[in-house]
Coordinates of C-alpha atoms and ligand atoms in Angstrom, one line a residue:
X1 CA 20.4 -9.8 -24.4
X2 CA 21.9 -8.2 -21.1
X3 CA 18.1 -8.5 -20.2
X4 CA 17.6 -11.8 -20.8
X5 CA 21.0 -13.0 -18.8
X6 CA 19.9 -10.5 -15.6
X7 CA 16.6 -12.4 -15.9
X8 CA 18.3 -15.9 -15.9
X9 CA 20.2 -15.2 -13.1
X10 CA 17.2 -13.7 -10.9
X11 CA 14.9 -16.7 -11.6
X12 CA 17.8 -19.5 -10.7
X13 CA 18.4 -17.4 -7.2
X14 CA 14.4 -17.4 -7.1
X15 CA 14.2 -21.6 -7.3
X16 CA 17.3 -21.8 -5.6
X17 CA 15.5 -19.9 -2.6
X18 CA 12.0 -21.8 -3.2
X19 CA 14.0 -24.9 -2.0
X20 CA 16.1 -23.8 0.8
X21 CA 12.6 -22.2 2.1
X22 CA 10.5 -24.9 1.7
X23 CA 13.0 -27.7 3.3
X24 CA 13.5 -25.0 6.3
X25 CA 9.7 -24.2 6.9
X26 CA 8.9 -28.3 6.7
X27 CA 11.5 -29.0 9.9
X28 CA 10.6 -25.4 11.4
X29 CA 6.7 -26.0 11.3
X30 CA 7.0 -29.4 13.3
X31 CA 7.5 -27.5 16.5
X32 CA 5.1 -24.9 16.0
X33 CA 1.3 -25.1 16.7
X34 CA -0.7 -27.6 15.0
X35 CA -2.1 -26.1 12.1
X36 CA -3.6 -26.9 8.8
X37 CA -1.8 -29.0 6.6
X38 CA -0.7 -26.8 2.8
X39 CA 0.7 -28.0 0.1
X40 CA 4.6 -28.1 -0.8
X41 CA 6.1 -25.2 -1.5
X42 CA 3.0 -23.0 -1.2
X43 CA 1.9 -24.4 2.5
X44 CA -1.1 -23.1 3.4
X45 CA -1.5 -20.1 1.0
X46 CA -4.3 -21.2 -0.8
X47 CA -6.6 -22.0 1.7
X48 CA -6.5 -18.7 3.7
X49 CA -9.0 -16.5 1.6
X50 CA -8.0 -13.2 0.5
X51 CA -11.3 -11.5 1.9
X52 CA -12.4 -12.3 5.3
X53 CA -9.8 -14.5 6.5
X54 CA -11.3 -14.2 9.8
X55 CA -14.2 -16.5 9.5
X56 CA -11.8 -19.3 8.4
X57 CA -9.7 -18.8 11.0
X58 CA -12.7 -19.2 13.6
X59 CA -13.2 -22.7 12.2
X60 CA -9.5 -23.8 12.3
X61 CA -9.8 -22.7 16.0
X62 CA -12.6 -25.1 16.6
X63 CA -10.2 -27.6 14.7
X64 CA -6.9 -26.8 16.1
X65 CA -7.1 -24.6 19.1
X66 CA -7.0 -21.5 20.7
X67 CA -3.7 -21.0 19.1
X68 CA -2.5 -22.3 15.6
X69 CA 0.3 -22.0 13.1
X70 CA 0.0 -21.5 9.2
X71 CA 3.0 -21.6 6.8
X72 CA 1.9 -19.0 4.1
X73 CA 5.0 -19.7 1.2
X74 CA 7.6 -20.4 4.0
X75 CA 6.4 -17.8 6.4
X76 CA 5.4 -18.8 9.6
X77 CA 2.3 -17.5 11.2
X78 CA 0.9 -17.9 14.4
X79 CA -3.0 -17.1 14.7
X80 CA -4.2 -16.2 18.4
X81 CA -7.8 -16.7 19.4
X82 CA -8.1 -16.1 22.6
X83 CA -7.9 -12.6 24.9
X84 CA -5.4 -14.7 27.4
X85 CA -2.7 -15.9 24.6
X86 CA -2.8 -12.4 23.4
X87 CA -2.4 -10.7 26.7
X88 CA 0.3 -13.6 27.6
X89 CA 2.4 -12.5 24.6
X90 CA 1.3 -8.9 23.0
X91 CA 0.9 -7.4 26.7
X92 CA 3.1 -9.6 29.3
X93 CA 6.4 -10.2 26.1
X94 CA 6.1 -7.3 24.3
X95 CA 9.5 -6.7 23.7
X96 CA 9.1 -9.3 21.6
X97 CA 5.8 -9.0 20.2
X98 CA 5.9 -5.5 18.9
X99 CA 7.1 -5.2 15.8
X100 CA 5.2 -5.6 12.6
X101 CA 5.8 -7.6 9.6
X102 CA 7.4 -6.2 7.0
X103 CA 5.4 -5.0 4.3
X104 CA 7.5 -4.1 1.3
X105 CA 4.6 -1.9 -0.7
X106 CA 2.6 -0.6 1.7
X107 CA 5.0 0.4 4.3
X108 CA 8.8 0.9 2.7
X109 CA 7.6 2.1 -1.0
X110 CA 4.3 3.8 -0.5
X111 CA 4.9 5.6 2.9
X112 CA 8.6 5.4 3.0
X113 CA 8.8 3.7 6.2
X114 CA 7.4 6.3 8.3
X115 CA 3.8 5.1 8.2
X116 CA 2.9 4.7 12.0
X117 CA 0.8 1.8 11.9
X118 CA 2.8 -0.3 9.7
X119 CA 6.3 1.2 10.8
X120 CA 8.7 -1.4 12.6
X121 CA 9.5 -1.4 15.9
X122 CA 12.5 1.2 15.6
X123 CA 13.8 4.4 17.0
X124 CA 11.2 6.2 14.4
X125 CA 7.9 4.2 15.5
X126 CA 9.2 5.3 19.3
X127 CA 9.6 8.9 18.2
X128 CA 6.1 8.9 16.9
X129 CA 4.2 6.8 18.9
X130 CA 5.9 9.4 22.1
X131 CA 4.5 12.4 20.6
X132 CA 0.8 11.2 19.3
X133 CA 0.7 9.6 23.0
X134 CA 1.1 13.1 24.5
X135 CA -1.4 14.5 22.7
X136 CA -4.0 11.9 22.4
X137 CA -3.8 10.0 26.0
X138 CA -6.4 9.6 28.2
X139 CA -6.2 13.0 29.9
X140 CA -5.0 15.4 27.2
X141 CA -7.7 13.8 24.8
X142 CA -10.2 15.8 27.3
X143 CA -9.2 19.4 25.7
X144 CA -11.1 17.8 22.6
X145 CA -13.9 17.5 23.9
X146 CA -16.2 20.9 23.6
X147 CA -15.3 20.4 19.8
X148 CA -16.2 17.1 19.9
X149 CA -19.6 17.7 21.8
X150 CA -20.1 20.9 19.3
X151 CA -19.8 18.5 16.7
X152 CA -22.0 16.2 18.0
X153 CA -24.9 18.8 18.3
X154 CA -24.4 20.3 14.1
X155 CA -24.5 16.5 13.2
X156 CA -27.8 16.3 14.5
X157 CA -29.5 19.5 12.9
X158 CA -28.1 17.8 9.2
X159 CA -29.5 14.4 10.3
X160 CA -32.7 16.2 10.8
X161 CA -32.5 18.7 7.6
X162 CA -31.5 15.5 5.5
X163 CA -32.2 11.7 7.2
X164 CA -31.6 10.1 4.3
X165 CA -27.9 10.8 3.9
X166 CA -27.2 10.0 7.5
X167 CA -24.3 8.1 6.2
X168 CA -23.0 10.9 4.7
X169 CA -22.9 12.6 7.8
X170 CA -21.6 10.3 9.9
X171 CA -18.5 10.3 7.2
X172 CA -18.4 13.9 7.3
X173 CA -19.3 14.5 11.2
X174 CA -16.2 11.8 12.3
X175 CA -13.7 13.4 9.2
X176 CA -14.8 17.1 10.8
X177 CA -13.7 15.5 14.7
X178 CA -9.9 14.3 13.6
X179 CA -9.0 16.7 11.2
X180 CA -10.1 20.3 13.7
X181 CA -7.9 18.1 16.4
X182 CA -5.1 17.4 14.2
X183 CA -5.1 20.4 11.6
X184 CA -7.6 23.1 13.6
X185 CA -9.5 22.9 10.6
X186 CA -12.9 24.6 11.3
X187 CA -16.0 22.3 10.9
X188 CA -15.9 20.8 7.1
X189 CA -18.2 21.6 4.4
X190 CA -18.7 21.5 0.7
X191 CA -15.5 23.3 -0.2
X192 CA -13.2 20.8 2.0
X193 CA -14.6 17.9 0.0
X194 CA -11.7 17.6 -3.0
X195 CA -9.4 17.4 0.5
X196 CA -11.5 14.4 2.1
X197 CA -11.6 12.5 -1.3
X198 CA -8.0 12.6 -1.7
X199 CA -7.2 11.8 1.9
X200 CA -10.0 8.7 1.8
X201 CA -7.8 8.0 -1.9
X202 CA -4.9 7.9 0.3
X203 CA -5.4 5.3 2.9
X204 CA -7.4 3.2 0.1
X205 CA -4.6 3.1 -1.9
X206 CA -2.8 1.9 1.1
X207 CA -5.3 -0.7 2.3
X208 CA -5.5 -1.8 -1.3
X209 CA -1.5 -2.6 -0.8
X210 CA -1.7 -4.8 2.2
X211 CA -4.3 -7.7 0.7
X212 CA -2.8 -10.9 0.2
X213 CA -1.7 -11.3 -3.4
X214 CA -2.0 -7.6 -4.3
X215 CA 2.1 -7.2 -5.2
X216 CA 4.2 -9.7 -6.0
X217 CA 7.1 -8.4 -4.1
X218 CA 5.9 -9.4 -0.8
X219 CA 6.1 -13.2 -1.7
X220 CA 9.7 -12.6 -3.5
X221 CA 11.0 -9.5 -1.3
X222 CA 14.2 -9.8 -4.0
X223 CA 11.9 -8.0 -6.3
X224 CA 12.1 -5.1 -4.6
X225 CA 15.7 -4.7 -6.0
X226 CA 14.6 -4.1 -10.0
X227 CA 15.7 -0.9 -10.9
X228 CA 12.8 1.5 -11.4
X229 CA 13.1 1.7 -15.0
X230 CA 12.0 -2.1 -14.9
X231 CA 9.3 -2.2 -12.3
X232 CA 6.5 0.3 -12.6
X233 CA 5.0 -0.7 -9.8
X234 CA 8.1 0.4 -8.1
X235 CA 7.9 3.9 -9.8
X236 CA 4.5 4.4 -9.4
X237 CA 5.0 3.7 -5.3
X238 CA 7.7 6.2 -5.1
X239 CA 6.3 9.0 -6.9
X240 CA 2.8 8.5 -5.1
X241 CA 5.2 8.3 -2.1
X242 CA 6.3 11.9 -3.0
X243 CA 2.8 13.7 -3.8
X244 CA 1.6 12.7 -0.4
X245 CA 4.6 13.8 1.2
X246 CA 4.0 17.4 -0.5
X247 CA 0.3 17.0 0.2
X248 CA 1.0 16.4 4.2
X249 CA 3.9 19.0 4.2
X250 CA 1.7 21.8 3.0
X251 CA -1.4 20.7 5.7
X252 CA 1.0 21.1 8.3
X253 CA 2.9 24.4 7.0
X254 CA -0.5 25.8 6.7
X255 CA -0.5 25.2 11.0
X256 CA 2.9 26.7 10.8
X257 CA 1.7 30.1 8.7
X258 CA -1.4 30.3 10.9
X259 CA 1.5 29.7 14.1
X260 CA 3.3 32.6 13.1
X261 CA 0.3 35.0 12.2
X262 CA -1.1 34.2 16.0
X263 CA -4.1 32.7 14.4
X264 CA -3.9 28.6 15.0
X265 CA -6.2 27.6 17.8
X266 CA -4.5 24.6 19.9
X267 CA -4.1 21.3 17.0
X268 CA -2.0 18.2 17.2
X269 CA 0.2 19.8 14.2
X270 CA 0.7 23.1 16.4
X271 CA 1.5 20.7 19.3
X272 CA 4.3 19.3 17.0
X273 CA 5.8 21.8 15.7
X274 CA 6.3 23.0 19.1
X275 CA 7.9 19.8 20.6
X276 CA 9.7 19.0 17.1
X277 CA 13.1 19.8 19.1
X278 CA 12.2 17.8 21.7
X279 CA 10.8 14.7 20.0
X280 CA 13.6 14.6 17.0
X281 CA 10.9 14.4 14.2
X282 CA 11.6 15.8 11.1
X283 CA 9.3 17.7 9.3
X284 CA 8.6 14.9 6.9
X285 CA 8.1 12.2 9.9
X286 CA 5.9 15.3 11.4
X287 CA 3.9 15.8 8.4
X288 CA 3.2 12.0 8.3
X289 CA 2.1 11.6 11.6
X290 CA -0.4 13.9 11.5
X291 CA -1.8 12.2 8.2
X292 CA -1.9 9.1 9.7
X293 CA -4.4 10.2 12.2
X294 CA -6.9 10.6 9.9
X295 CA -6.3 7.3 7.8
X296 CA -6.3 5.5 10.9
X297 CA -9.0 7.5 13.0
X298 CA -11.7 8.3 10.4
X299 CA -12.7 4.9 8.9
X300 CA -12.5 3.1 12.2
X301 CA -14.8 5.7 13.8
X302 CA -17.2 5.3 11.2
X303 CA -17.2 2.4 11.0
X304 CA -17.9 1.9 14.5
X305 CA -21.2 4.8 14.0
X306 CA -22.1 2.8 11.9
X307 CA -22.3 -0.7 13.7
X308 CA -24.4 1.4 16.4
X309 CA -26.6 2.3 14.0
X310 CA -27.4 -1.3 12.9
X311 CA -27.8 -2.5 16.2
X312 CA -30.2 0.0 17.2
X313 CA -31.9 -0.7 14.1
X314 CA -32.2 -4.3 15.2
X315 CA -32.3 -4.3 19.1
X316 CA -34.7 -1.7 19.4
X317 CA -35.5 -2.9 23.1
X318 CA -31.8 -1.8 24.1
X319 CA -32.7 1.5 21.7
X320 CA -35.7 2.0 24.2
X321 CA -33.9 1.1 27.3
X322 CA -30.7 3.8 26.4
X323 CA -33.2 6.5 26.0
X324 CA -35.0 5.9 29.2
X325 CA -31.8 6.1 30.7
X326 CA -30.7 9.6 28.9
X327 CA -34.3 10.9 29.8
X328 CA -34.0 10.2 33.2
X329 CA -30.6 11.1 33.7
X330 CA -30.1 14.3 31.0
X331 CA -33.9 15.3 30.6
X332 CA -35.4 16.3 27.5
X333 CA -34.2 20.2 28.1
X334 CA -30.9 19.5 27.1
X335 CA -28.7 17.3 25.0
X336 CA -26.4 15.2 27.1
X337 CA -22.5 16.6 27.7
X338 CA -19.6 14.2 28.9
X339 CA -19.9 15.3 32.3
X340 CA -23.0 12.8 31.7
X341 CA -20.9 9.4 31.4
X342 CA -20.4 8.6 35.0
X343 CA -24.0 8.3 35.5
X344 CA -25.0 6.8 32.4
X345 CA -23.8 3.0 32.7
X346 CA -25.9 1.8 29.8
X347 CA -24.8 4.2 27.4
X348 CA -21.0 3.0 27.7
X349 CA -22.2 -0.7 27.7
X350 CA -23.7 0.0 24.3
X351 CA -20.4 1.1 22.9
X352 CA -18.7 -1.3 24.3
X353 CA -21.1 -4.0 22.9
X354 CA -20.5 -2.3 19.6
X355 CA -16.9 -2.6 19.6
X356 CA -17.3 -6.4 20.7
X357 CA -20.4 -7.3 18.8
X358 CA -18.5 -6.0 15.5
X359 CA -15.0 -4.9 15.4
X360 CA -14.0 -3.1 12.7
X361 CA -10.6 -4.7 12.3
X362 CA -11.5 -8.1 13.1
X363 CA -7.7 -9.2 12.9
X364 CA -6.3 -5.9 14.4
X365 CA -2.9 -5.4 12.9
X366 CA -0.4 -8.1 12.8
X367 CA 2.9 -8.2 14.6
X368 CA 6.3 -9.9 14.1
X369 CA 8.4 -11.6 16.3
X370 CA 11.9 -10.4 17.0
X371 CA 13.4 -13.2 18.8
X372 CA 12.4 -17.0 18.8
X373 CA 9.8 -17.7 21.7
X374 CA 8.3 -20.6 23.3
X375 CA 4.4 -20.8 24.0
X376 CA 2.3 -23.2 25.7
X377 CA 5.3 -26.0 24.6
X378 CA 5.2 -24.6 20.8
X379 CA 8.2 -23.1 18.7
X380 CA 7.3 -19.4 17.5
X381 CA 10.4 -18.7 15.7
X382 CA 12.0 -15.3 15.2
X383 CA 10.4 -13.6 12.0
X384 CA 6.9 -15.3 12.6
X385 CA 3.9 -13.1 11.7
X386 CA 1.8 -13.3 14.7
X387 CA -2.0 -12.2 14.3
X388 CA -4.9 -11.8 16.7
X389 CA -8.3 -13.1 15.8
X390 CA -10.0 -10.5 17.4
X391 CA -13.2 -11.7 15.5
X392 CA -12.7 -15.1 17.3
X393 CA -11.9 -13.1 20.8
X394 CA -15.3 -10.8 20.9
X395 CA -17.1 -14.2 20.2
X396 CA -15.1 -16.3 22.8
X397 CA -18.6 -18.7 23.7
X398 CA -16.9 -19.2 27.1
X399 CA -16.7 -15.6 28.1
X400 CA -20.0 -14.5 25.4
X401 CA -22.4 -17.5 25.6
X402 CA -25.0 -15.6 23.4
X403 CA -22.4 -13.8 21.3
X404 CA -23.9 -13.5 18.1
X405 CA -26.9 -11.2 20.3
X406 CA -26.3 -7.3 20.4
X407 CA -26.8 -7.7 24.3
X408 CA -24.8 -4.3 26.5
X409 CA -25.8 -5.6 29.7
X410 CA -23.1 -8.6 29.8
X411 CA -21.3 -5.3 30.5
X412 CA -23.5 -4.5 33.7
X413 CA -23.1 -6.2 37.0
X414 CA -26.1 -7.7 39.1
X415 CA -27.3 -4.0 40.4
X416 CA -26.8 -2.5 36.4
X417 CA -23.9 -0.6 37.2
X418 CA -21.1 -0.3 35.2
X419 CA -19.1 -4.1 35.4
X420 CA -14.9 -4.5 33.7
X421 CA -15.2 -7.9 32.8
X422 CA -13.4 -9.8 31.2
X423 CA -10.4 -10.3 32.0
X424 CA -7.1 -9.6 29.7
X425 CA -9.0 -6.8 28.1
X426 CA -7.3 -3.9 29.3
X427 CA -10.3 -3.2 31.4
X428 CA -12.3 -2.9 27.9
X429 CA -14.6 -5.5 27.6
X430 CA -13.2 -6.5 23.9
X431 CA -10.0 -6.5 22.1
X432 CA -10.8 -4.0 19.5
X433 CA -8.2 -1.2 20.2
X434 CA -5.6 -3.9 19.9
X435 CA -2.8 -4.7 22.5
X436 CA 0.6 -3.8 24.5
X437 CA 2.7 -1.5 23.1
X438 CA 0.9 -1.2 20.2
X439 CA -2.6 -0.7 21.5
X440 CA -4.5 2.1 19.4
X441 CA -3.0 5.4 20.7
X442 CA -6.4 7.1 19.5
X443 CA -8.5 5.3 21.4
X444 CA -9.6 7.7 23.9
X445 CA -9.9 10.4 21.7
X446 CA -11.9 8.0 19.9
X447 CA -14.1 6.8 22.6
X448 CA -14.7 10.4 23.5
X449 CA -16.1 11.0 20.0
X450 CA -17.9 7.3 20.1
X451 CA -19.6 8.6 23.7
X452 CA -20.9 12.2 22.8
X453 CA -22.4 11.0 19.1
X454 CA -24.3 7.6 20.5
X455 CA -25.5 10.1 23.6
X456 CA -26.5 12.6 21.2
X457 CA -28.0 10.3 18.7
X458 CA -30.0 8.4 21.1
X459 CA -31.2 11.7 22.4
X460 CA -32.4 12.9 19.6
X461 CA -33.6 10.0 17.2
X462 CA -35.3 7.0 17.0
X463 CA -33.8 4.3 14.7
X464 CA -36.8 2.6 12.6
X465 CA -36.6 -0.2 10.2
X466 CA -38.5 1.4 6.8
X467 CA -41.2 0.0 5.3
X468 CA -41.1 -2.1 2.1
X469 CA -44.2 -1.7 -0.4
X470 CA -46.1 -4.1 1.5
X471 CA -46.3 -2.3 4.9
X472 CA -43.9 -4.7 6.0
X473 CA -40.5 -4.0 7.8
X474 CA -37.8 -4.1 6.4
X475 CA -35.0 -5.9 8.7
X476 CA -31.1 -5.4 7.4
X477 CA -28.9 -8.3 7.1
X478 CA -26.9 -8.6 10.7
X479 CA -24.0 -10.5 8.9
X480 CA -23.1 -9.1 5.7
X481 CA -20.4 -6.5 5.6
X482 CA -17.8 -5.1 3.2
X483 CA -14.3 -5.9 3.9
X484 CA -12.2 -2.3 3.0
X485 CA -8.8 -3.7 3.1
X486 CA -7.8 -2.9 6.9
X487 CA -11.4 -1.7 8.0
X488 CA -14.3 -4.0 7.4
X489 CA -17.7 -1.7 7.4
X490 CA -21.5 -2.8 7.4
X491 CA -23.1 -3.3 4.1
X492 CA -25.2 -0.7 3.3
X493 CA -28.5 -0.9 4.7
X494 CA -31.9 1.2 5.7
X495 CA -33.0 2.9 8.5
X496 CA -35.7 5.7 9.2
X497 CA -34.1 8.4 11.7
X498 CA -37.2 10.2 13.2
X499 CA -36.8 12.9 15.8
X500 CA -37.8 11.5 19.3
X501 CA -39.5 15.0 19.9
X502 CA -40.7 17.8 17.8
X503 CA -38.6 20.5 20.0
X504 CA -35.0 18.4 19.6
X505 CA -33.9 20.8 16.7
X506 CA -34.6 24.1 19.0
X507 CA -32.9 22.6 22.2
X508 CA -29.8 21.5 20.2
X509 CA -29.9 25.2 18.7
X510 CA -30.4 26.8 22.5
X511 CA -27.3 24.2 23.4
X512 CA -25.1 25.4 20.3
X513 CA -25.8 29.5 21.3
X514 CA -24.8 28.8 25.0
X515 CA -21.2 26.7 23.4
X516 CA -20.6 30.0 21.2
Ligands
HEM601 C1 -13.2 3.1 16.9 C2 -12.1 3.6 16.4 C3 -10.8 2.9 16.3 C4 -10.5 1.6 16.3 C5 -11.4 0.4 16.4 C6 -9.0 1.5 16.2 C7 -8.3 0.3 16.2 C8 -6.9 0.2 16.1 C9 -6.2 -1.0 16.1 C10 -6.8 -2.4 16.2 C11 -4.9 -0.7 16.0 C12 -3.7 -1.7 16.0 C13 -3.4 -2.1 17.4 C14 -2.4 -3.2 17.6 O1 -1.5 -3.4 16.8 O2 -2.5 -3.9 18.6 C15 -4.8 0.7 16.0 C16 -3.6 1.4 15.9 C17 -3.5 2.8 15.7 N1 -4.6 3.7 15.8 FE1 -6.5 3.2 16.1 N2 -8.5 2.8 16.1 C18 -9.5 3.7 16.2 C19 -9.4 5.0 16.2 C20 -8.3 5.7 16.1 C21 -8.2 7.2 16.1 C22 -9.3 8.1 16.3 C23 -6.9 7.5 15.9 C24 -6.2 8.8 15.9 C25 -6.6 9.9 16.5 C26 -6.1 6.3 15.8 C27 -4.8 6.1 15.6 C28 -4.1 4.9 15.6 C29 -2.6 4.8 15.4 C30 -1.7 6.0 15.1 C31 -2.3 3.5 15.5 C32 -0.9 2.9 15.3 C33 -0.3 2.6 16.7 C34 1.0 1.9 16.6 O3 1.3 1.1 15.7 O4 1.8 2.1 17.6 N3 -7.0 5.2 15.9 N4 -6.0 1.3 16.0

């Protein structure tokens, strides 16, 4: 009976803040951006789909403009489709623009707050974000890079020994490049693989969290206040909260233990628990930080491999014209090295073309406004859910007439040298690493490892489409993909890697005695 009255009472405060919602969103949503029009109560909630949301949102620009505003059950969202409204308020207001929504499973029950990604805008977020940016900026990510290039070269004697798994490897190859800069794990085999599951397990069950529709509590936050004996869902997000904690507690004592013994070679973790005075972390924030690395690091990098890989597949002209460039500027006596970049202009307009052609988070991560703003004569009111349609950026037809085509030299100038168009990218030539003050803080430790393993692929392989029983090639789908949660991958497709010479596996083997 107590029961019952305790459930009376919550679902007359639920209606009773249904109403108030709705009547406030109606007179709210008349000064924001012309949108879609939803249905009461609900607003525009059921036609946003829950998978590839991006594609919908590209129409409603077409419809609506460059920016528009949703109401999604009474909360107001802005959608931004161009680089300029982004720069204008992620880069030029971000004091404003740099928090993130709140998201009640995924970030305050699953990971306790302290997730980086999804953490608000707070003194913990600052703690982290200062200590990842001194070990991952744009010069200190340069220590990584023998272990990176070393990397590079095994990847391509298991491509050779087994072509067929070359997804496999990728997973493994970009896994092996976070986790020796984070943990100093030595390269990762067999006998690491529980380790990798459970980590991959992790950020699913975290990606899993954040779709639209996956927990109740994020429409009725009031939920979140059931006792735990009430709401499993709520005891089963704690104590997951509390395994992982253990889990990324012991990764980071092990760095501790090899600390004290004089064993641990230089590793984020070591870098943290030597600066954990000076950045106030606790061990617990620690441990989660260096976790989040690879949950936010290994998937996107993939990814990323992967969407080369397709592209070269079906562009084998630019295939051709990257390899004439690595022949004449590295020679066939040696793989390339990073001291190669400068002079190899088409090789970074290929991965910038990647990044651009298919970005792996097509909406980035969303923010949340933390005062009311006023843009291009619109009302974004404080609380709003403000998310970039990078998808609609990277395809802008007025910066990317062709942008559908897999095309790296809209990234060359007139005498194919390297070009930094366009503008409001960051110098970047897409929006992919996000923006502001929340712009990936990997990303040039992740460009490194995206540089050295298209280099070093391009070297060594060709990329053919396989045969089908006919004698006819098969071409994979340029569209279809698989939408992960947070990371949206290729679908799986075909391609033949075949050694450009017969002497590539002795050269990399020569280059991998002289790195010893
Ligand atoms: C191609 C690979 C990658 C892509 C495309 C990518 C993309 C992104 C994006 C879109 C964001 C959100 C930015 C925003 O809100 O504006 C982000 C944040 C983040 N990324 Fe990456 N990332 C990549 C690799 C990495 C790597 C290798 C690491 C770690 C070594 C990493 C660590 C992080 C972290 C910790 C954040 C949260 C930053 C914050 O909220 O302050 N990422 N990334």
């Amino acid at each position: 009976m107590p029961g019952m009255i305790v459930l009376y009472a919550l679902a007359t405060i639920a209606v009773a803040q249904t109403v108030f919602h709705v009547f406030k969103s109606y007179l709210r949503r008349r000064k924001m951006h012309p949108g879609p029009t939803g249905v009461p109560v609900l607003g525009n909630v059921l036609q946003v789909p829950t998978s590839m949301p991006w594609y919908r949102f590209s129409e409603w620009k077409e419809q609506y403009g460059d920016v528009f505003s949703l109401d999604l059950a009474g909360q107001p969202v802005v959608i931004l489709n161009t680089y300029k409204a982004a720069a204008d308020l992620f880069d030029r207001r971000s004091t404003i623009y740099s928090d993130r929504p709140r998201l009640i499973m995924a970030s305050e029950i699953l990971t306790g707050g302290i997730f980086m990604i999804f953490a608000k805008y707070g003194e913990v977020w600052r703690k982290m974000r200062r200590a990842s940016h001194e070990a991952f900026n744009l010069r200190a990510s340069e220590k990584y890079q023998p272990d990176q290039c070393k990397e590079a070269a095994l990847n391509v004697l298991d491509l050779i020994n087994e072509p067929d798994l070359w997804v496999d490897h990728l997973k493994q190859t970009t896994a092996s490049s976070i986790l020796s800069a984070v943990y100093a794990w030595p390269r990762i085999g067999s006998k690491d693989m529980p380790i990798i599951h459970r980590i991959h397990a992790h950020t699913a069950r975290i990606s899993g969290a954040v779709v639209p529709g996956a927990f109740l509590v994020e429409i009725f936050p009031w939920m979140k206040r059931f006792p735990t004996w009430m709401a499993k869902w709520k005891r089963d997000g704690l104590e997951w909260h509390e395994q992982e904690t253990q889990m990324f507690e012991k990764l980071n004592a092990a760095v501790a233990e090899d600390m004290a013994t004089g064993k641990s070679d230089h590793c984020f973790v070591r870098e943290l628990v030597e600066t954990e005075q000076r950045h106030g972390l606790s061990k617990k924030e620690s441990a989660w930080l260096a976790g989040i690395m690879f949950s936010a690091g290994a998937e996107t990098t993939l990814g990323t491999l992967l969407n080369f890989v397709l592209a070269m597949t079906l562009y084998p002209e630019v295939m051709r014209k990257a390899q004439g460039e690595l022949d004449t500027v590295v020679g066939r006596e040696r793989p390339p090295k990073f001291e190669d970049k400068d002079n190899l202009p088409y090789i970074r307009a290929i991965i910038r073309e990647t990044m651009r052609w298919r970005p792996v988070s097509p909406l980035a991560v969303p923010r949340c406004t933390t005062e009311d703003d006023w843009y291009d004569g619109y009302f974004i009111p404080k609380g709003t859910n403000v998310i970039p349609n990078v998808w609609a950026m990277n395809r802008d037809p007025k910066i990317f007439p062709d942008f559908d085509e897999f095309r790296p030299e809209r990234f060359l100038d007139v005498t194919e040298t390297f070009d930094d168009v366009p503008p409001n990218t960051h110098g970047l030539g897409h929006a992919t690493f996000g923006f502001g003050r929340r712009i990936c803080v990997g990303m040039s430790f992740a460009s490194q490892v995206l540089f050295i393993q298209m280099a070093m692929l391009l070297w060594a392989f060709n990329f053919e489409k396989p045969l089908d029983s006919h004698g006819k090639p098969i071409t994979p789908s340029k569209a279809e993909c698989i939408d992960a949660g947070v990371v949206v991958l290729p679908a799986a497709f075909k391609t033949n890697l075949v050694p450009r010479r017969a002497d590539v596996r002795s050269v990399i083997q020569r280059e991998l005695e002289n790195m010893a």
